[in-house]
mmCIF file of N, CA and C in Angstrom:
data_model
loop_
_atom_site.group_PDB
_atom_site.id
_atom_site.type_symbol
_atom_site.label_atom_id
_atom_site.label_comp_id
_atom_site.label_asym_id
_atom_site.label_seq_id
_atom_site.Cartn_x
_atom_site.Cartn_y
_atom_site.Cartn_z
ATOM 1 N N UNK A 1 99.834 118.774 118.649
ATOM 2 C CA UNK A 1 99.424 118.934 117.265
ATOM 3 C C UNK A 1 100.452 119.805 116.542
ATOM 4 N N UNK A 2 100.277 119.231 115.503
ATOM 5 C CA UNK A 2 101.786 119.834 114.582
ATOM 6 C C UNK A 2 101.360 121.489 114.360
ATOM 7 N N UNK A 3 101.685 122.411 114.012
ATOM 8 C CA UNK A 3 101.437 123.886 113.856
ATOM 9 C C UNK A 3 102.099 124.204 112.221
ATOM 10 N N UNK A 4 102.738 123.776 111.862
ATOM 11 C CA UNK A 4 103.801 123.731 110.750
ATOM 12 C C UNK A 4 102.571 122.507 109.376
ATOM 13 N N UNK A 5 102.747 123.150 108.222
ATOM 14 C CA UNK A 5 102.191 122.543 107.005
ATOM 15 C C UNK A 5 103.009 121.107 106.521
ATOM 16 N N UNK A 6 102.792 119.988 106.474
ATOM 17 C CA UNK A 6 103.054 118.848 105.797
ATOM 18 C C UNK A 6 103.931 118.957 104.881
ATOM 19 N N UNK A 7 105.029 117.779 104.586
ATOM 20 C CA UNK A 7 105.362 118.406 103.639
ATOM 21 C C UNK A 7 104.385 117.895 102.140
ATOM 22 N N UNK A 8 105.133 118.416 100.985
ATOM 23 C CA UNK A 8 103.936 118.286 99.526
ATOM 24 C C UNK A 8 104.015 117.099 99.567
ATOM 25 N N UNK A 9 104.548 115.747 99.582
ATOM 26 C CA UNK A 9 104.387 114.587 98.880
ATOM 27 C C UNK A 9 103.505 114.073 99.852
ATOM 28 N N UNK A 10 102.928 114.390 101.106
ATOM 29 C CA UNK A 10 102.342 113.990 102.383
ATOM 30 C C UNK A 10 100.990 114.605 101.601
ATOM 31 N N UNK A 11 101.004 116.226 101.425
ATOM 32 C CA UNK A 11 99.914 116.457 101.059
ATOM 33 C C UNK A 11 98.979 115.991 99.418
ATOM 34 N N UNK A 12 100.374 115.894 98.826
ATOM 35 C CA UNK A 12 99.687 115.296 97.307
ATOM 36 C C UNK A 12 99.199 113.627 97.681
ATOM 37 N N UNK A 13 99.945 112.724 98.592
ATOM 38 C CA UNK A 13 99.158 111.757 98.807
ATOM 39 C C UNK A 13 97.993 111.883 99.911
ATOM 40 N N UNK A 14 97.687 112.652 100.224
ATOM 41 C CA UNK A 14 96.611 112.966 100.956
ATOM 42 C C UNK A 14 95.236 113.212 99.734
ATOM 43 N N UNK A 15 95.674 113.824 98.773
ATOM 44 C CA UNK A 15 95.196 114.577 97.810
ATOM 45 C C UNK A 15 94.490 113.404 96.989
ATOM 46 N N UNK A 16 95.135 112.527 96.464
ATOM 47 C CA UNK A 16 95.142 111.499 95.976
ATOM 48 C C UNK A 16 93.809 109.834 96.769
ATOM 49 N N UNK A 17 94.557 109.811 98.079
ATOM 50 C CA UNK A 17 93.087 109.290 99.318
ATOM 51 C C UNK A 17 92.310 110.034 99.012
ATOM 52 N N UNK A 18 92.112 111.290 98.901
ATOM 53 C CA UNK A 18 90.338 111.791 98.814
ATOM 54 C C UNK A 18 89.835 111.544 97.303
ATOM 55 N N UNK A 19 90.581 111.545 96.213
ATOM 56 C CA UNK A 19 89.829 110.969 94.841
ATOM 57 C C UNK A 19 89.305 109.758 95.045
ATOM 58 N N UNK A 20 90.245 109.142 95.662
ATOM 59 C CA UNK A 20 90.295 107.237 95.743
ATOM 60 C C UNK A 20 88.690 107.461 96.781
ATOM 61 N N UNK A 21 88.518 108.059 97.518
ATOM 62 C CA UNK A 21 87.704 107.742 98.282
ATOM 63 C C UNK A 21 86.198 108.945 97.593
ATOM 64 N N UNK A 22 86.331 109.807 97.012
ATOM 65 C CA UNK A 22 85.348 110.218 96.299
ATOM 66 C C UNK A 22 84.865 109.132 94.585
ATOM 67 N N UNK A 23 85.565 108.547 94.375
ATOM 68 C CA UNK A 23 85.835 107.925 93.230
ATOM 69 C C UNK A 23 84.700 106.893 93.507
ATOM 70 N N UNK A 24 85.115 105.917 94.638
ATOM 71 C CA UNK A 24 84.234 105.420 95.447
ATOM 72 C C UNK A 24 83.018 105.289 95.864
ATOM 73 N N UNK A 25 82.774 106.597 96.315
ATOM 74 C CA UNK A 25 81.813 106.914 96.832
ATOM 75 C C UNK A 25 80.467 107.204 95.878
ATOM 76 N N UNK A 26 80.921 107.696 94.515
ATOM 77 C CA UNK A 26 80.312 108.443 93.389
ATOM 78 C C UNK A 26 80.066 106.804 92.971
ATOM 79 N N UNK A 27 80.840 106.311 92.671
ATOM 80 C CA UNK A 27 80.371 104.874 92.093
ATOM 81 C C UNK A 27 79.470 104.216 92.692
ATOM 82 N N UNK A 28 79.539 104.254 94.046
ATOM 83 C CA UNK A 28 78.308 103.293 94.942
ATOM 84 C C UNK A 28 76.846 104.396 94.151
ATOM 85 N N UNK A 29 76.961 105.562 93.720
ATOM 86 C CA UNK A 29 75.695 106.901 94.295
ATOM 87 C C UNK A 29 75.634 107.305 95.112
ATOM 88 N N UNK A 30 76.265 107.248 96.155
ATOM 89 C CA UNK A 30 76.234 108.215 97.709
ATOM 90 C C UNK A 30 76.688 109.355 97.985
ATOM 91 N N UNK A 31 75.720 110.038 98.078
ATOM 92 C CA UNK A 31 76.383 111.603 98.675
ATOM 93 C C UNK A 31 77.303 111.773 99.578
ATOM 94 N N UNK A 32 78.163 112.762 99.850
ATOM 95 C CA UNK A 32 78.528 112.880 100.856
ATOM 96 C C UNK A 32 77.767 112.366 102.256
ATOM 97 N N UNK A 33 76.763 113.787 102.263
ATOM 98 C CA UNK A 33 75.717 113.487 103.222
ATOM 99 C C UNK A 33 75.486 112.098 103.944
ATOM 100 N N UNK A 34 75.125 111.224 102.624
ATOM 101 C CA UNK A 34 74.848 109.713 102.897
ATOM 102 C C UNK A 34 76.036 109.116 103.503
ATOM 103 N N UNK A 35 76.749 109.248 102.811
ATOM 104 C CA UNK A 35 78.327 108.557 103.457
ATOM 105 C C UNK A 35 78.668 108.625 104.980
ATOM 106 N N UNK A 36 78.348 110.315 105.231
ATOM 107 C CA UNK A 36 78.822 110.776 106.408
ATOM 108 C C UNK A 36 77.535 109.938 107.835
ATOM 109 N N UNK A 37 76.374 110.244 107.323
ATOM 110 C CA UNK A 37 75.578 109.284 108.462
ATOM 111 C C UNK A 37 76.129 108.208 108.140
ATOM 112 N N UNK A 38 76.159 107.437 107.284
ATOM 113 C CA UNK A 38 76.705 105.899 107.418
ATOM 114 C C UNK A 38 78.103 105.827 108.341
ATOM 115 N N UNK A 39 79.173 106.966 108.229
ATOM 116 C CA UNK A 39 79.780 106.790 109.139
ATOM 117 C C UNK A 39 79.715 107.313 110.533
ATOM 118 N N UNK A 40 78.909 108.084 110.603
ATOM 119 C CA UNK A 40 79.047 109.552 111.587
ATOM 120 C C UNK A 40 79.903 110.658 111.649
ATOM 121 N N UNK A 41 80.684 110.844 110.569
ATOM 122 C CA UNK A 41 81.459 111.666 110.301
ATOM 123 C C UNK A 41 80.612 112.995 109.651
ATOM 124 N N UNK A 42 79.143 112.460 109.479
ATOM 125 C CA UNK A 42 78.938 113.861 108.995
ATOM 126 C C UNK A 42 79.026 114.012 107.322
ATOM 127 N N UNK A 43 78.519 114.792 106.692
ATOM 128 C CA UNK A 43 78.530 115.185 105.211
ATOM 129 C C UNK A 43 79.720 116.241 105.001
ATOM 130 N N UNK A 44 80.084 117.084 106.000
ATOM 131 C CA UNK A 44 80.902 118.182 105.969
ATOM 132 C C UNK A 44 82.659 117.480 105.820
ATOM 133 N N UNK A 45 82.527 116.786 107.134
ATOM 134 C CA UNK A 45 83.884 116.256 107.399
ATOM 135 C C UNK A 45 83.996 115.005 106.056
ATOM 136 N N UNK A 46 83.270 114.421 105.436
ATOM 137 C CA UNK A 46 83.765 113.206 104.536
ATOM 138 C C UNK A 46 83.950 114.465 103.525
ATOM 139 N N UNK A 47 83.618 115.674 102.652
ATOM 140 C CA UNK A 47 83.778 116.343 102.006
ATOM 141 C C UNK A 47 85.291 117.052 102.035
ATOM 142 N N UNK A 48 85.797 117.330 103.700
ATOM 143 C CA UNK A 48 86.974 117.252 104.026
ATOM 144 C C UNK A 48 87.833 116.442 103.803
ATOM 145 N N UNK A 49 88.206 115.165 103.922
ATOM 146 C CA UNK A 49 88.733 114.122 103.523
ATOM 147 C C UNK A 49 88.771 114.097 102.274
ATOM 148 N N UNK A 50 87.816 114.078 101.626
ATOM 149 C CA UNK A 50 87.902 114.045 100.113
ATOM 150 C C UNK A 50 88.921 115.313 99.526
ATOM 151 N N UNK A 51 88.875 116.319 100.206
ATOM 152 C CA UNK A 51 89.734 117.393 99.694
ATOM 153 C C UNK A 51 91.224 117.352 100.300
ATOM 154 N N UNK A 52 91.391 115.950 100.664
ATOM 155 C CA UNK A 52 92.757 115.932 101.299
ATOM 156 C C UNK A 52 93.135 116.558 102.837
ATOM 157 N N UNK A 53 92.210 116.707 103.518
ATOM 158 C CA UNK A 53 92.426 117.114 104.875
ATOM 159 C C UNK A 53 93.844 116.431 105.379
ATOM 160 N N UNK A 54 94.627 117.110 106.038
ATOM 161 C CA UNK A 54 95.742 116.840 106.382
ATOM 162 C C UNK A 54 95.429 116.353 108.027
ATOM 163 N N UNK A 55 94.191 116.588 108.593
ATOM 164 C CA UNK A 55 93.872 115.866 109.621
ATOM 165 C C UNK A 55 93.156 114.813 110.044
ATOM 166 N N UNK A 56 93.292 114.080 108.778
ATOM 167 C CA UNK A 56 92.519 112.771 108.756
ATOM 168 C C UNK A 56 92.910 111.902 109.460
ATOM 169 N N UNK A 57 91.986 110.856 110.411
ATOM 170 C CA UNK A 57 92.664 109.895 111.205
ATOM 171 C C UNK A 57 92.425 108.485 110.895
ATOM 172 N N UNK A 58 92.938 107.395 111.582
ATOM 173 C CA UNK A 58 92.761 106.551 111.152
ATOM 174 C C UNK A 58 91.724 106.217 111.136
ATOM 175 N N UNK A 59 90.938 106.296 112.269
ATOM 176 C CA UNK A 59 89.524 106.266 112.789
ATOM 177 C C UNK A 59 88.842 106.621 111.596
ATOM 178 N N UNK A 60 88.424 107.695 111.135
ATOM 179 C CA UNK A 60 87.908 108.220 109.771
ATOM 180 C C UNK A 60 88.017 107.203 108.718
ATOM 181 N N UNK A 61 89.471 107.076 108.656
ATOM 182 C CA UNK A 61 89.108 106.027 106.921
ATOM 183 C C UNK A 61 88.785 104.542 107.185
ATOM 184 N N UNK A 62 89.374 103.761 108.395
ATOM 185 C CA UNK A 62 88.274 102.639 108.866
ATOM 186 C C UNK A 62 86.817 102.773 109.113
ATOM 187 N N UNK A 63 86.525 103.897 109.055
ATOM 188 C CA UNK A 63 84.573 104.112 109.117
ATOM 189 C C UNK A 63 84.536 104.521 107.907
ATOM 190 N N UNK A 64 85.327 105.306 106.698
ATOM 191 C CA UNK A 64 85.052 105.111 105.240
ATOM 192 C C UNK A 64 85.287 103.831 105.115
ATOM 193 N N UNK A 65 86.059 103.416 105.254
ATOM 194 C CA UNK A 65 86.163 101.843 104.495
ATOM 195 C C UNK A 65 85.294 101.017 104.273
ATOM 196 N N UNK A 66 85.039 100.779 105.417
ATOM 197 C CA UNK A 66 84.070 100.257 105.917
ATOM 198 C C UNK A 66 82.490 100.525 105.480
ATOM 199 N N UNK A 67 82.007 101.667 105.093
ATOM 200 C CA UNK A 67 80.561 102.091 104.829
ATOM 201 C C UNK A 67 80.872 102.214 102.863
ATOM 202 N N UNK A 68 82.189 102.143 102.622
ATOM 203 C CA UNK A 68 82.338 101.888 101.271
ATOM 204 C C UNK A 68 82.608 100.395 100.693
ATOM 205 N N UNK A 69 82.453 99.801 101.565
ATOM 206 C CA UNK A 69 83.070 98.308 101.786
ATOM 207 C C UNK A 69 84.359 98.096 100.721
ATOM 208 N N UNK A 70 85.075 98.734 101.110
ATOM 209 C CA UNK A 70 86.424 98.569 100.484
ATOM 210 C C UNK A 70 87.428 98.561 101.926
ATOM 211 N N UNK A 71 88.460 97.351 101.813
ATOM 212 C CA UNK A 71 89.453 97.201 102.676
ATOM 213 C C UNK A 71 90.733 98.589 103.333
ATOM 214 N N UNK A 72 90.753 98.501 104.276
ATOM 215 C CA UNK A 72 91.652 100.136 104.889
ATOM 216 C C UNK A 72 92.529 100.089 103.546
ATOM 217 N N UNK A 73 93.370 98.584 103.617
ATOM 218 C CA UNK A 73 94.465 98.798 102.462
ATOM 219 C C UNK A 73 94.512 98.898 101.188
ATOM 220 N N UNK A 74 93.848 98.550 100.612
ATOM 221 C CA UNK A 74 92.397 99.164 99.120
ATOM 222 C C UNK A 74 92.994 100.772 99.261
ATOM 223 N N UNK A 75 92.071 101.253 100.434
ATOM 224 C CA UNK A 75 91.614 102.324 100.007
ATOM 225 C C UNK A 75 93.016 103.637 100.438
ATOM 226 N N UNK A 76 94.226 103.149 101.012
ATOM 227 C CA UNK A 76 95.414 103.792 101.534
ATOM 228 C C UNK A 76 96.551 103.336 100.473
ATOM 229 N N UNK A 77 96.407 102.164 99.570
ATOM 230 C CA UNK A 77 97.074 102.124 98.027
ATOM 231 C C UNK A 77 97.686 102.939 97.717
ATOM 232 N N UNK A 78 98.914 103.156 98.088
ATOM 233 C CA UNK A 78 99.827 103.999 96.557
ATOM 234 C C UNK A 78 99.367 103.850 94.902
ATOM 235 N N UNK A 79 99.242 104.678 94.262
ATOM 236 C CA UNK A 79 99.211 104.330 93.075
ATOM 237 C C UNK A 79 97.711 104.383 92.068
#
């Protein structure tokens, strides 16, 4: 595991996945909470993600994707 901070354009597009995926989420009505049982990630950890967690895995946003029914590549979009 890396020990050293990302660099910014890693973290501003990180930054950017958690709007896209709160944006989302707010549009369906789902809480965190809700989101997180739908994936098992929990209410805490999808709240993480949304704030740009720099330890997000793939695993994570294929179980967002998925419980948001939006495609991995939808929701990993530049732009």
């Amino acid at each position: 595991m890396r020990s050293d901070s990302p660099p910014d354009w890693v973290t501003h597009r990180l930054r950017q996945l958690g709007r896209r995926i709160c944006v989302q989420r707010e549009a369906l009505g789902v809480s965190q909470d809700e989101l997180g049982e739908r994936t098992g990630l929990g209410g805490r950890r999808i709240g993480e993600v949304e704030q740009g967690a720099a330890d997000v895995t793939l695993d994570d946003l294929i179980l967002i994707g998925f419980a948001l029914d939006v495609p991995l590549d939808e929701l990993v979009a530049e732009g």
